[in-house]
CSV table of C-alpha atoms and ligand atoms in Angstrom, one decimal:
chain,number,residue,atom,x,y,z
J,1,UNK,CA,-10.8,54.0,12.7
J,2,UNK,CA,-7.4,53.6,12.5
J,3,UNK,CA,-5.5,50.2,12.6
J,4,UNK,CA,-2.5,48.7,13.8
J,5,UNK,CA,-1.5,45.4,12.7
J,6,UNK,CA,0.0,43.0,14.6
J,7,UNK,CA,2.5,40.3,12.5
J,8,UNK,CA,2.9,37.3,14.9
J,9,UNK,CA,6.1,35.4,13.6
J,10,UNK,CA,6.6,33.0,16.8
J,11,UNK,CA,4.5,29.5,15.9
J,12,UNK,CA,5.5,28.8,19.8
J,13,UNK,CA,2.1,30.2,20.7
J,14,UNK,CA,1.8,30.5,24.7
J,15,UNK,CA,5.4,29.3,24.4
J,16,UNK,CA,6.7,32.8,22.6
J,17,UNK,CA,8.8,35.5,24.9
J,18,UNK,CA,8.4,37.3,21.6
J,19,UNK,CA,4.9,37.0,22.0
J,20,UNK,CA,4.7,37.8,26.2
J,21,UNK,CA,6.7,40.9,25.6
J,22,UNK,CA,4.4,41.6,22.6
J,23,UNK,CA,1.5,41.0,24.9
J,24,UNK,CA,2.8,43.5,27.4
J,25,UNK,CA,3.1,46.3,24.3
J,26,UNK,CA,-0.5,45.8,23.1
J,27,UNK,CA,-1.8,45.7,26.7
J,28,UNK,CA,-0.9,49.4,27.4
J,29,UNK,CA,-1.5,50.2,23.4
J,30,UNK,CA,-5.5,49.2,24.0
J,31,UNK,CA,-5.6,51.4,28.0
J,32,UNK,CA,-4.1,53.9,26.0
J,33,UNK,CA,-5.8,53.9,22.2
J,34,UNK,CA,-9.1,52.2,22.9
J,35,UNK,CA,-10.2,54.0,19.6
J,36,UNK,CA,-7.4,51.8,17.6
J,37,UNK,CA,-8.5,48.5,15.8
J,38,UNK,CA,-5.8,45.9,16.3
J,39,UNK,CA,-5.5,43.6,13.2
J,40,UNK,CA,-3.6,40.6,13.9
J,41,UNK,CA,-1.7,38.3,11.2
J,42,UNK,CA,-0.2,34.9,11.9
J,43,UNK,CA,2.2,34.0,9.3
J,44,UNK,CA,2.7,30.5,10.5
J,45,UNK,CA,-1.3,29.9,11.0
J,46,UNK,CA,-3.3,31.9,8.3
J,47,UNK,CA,-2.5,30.3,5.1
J,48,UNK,CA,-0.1,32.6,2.9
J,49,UNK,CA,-0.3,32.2,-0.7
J,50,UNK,CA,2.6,30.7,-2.5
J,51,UNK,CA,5.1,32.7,-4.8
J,52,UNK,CA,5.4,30.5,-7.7
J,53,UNK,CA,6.9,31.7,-11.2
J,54,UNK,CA,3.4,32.7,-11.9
J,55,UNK,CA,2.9,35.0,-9.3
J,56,UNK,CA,6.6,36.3,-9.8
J,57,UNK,CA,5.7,36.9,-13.2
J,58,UNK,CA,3.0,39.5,-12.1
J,59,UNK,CA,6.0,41.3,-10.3
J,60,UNK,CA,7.7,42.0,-13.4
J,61,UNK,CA,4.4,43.2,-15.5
J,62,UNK,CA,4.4,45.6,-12.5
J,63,UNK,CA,7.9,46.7,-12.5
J,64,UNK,CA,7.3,47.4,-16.5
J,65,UNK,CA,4.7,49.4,-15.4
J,66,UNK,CA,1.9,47.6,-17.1
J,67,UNK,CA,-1.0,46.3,-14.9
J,68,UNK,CA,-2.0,42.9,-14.1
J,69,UNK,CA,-4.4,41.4,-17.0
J,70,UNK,CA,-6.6,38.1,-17.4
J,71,UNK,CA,-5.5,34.9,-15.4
J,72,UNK,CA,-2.7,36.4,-13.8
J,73,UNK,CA,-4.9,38.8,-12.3
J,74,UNK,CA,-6.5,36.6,-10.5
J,75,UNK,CA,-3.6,34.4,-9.4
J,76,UNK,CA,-2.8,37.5,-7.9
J,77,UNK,CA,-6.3,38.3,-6.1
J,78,UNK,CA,-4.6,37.0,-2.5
J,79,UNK,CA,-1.2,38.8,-2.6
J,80,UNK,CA,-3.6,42.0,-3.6
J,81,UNK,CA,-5.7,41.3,-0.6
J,82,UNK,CA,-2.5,40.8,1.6
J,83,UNK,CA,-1.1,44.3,0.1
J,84,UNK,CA,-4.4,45.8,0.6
J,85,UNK,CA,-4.4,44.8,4.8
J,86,UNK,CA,-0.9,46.0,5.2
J,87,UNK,CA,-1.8,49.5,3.8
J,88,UNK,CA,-4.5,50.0,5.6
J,89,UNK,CA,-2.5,50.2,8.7
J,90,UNK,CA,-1.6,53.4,10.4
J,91,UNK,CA,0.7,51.3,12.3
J,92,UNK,CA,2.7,48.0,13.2
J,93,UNK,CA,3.8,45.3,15.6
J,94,UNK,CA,6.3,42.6,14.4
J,95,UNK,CA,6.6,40.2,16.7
J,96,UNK,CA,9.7,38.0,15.7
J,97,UNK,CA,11.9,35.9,16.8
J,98,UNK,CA,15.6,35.7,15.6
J,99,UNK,CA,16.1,32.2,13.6
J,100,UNK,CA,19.3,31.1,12.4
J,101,UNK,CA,20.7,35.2,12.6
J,102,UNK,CA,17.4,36.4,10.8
J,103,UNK,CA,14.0,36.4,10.2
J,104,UNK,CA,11.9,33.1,10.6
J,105,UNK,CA,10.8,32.0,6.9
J,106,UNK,CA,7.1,32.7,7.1
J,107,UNK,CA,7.9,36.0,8.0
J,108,UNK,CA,10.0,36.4,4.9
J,109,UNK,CA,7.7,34.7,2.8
J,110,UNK,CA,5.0,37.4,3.8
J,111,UNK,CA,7.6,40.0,3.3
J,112,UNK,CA,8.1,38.9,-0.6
J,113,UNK,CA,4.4,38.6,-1.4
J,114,UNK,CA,3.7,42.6,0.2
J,115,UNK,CA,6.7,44.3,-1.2
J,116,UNK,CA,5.8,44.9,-4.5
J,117,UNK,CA,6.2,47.7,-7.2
J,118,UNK,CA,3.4,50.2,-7.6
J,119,UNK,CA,1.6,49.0,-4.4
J,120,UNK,CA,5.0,49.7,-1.8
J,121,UNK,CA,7.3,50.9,-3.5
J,122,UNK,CA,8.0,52.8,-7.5
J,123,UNK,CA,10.4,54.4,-9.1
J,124,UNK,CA,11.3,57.6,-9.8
J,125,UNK,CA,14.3,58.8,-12.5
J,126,UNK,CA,15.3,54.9,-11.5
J,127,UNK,CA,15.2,55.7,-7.8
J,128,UNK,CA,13.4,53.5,-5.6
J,129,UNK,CA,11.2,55.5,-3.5
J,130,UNK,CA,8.7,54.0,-0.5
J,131,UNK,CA,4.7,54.7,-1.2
J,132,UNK,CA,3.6,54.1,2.7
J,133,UNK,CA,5.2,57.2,4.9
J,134,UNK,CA,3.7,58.5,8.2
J,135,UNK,CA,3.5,55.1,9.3
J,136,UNK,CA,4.9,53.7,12.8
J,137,UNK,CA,6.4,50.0,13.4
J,138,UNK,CA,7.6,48.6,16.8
J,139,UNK,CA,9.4,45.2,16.2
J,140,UNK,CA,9.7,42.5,19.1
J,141,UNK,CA,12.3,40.0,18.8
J,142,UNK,CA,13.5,37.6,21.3
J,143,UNK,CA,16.7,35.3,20.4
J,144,UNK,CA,18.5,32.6,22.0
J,145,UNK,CA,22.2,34.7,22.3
J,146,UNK,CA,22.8,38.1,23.1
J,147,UNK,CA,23.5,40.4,20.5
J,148,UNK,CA,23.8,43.8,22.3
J,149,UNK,CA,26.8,45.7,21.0
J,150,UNK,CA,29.8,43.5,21.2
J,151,UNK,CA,31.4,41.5,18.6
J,152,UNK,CA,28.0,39.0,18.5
J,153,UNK,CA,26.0,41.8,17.7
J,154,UNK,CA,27.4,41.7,13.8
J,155,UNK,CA,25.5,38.3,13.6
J,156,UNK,CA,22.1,40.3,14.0
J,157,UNK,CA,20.6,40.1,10.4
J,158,UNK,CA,17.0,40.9,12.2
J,159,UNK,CA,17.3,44.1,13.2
J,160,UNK,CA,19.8,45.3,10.2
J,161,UNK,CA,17.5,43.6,7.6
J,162,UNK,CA,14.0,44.8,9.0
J,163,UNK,CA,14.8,48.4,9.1
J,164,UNK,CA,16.2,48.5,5.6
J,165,UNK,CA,13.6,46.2,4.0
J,166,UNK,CA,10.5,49.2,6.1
J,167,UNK,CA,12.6,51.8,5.1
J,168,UNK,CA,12.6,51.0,1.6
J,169,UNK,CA,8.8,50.5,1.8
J,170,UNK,CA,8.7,54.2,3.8
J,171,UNK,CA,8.5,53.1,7.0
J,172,UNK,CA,11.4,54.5,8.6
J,173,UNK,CA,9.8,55.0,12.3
J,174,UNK,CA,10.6,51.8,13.8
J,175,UNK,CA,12.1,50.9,17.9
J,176,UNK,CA,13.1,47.5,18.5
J,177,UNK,CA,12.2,45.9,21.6
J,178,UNK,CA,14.9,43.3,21.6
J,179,UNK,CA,14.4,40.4,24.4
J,180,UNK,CA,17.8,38.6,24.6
J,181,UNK,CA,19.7,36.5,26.1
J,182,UNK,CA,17.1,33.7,26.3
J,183,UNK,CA,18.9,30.6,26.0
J,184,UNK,CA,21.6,28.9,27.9
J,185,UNK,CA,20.8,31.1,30.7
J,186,UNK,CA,19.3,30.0,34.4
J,187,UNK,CA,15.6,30.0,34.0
J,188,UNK,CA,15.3,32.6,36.7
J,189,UNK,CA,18.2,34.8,34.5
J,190,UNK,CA,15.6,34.4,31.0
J,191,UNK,CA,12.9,35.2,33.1
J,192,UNK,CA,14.1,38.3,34.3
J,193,UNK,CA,15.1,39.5,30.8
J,194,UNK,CA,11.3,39.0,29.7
J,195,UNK,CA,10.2,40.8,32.6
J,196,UNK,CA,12.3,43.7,31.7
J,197,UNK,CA,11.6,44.0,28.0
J,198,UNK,CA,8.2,44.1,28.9
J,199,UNK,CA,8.4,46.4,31.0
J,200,UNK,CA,10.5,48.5,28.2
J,201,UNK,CA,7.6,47.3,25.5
J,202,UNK,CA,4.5,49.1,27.8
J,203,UNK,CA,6.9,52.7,28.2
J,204,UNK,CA,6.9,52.1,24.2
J,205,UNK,CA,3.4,52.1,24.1
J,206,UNK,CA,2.9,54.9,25.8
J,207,UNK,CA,4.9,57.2,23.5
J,208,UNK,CA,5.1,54.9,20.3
J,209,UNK,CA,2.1,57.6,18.4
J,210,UNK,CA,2.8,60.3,20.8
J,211,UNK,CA,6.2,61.5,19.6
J,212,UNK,CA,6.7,63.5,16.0
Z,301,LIG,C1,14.7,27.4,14.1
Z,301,LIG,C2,15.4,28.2,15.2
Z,301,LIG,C3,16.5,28.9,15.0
Z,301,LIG,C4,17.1,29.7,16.0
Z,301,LIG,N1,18.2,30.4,15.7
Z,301,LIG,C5,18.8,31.2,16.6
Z,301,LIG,C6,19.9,32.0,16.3
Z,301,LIG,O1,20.4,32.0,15.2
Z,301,LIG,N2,20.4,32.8,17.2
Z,301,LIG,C7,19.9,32.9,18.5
Z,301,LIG,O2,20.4,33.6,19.3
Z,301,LIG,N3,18.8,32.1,18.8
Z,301,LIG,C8,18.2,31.3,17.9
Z,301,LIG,N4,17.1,30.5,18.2
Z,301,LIG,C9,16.6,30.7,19.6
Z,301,LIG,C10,15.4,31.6,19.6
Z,301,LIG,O3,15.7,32.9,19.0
Z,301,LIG,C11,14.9,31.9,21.0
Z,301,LIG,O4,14.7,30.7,21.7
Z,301,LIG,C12,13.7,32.8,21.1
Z,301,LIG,O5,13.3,32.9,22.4
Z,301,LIG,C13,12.6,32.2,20.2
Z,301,LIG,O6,11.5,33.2,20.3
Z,301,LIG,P1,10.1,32.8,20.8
Z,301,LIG,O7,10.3,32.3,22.3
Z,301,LIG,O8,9.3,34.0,20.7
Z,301,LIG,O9,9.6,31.6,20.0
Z,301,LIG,C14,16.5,29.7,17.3
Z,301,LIG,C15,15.4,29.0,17.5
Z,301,LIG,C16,14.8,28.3,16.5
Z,301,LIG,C17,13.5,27.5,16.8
């Protein structure tokens, strides 16, 4: 069966436009794949493990090439797990919302656990190359300001910084469903903008795995 997995990076709950335009994509996703498991990962709720020099250490026995051995091993037994559940996906749904110009830090701390040598990524005549191709992502984000091109839309580090970071991986397949502006707007305006994105997530849906 295959899976997609769904990376919730809004703590706000019922709260989240991220997560109501989200909502709207993996509403028409299920009418339309019924057959597709959908795996869902909250970085704020499920307990990530920590990266302590330990667990760093492990990175660099990696990048030498060598495999993990003894106690670090098993320090390492969660972030494996993690790597493991990311791989298994087909395909993905980040669901983020923009926080001080980037990524909120739980999603950043899940980032530097998965993204590792030899599981994501390895080298080849010293050039990086991504281990997980054929893979989709669609990436929600809703933000307080509007960052549409204009001279705002430099201060973006989501959308710059998620496609570079997948596309090292080998996940260079990715639409953004970008839900903005949100704040300092009439109620009715924000509103509106939710409704509309949403309505751009479903005709996402609907041709996200059909195209290519
Ligand atoms: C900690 C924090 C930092 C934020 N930083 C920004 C920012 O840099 N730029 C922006 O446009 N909005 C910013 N916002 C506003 C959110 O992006 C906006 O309210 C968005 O709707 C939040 O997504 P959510 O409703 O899915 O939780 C910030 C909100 C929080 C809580």
């Amino acid at each position: 069966m295959h899976k997609l997995l769904h990376i919730v990076a809004s703590p706000r709950g019922d709260q989240s436009r991220t997560l109501r335009v989200a909502a709207a994509f993996l509403e028409r996703f299920r009418e339309i794949h019924p057959d597709w498991l959908i795996d869902e990962l909250d970085v704020f709720d499920d307990e990530l493990p920590r990266l302590t020099g330990r667990q760093v250490d492990g990175k660099y026995v990696l990048l030498d090439g060598r495999e993990l051995y003894g106690e670090l091993r098993d320090t390492w037994d969660e972030i494996l797990q993690h790597i493991t559940r990311f791989k298994e996906a087909r395909a993905y749904l980040v669901s983020t919302p923009m926080w001080n110009f980037s990524i909120p830090y739980a999603l950043k701390q899940y980032i530097d656990l998965i993204v590792q040598p030899r599981h994501l990524f390895h080298y080849v005549d010293g050039r990086s190359e991504g281990l997980l191709t054929g893979r989709r992502m669609v990436v929600v984000s809703a933000r307080g300001g509007d960052y549409r091109p204009t001279q705002a839309c430099h201060y973006d580090h989501v959308e710059p910084y998620l496609r570079t970071l997948f596309g090292f991986v080998g996940i260079v397949d990715i639409r953004f469903v970008r839900v903005e502006p949100l704040d300092g707007v009439p109620a009715a305006a924000a509103a509106e903008t939710v409704e509309q994105a949403s309505h751009t997530a479903r005709s996402v849906a609907e041709v996200f795995l059909a195209e290519g």
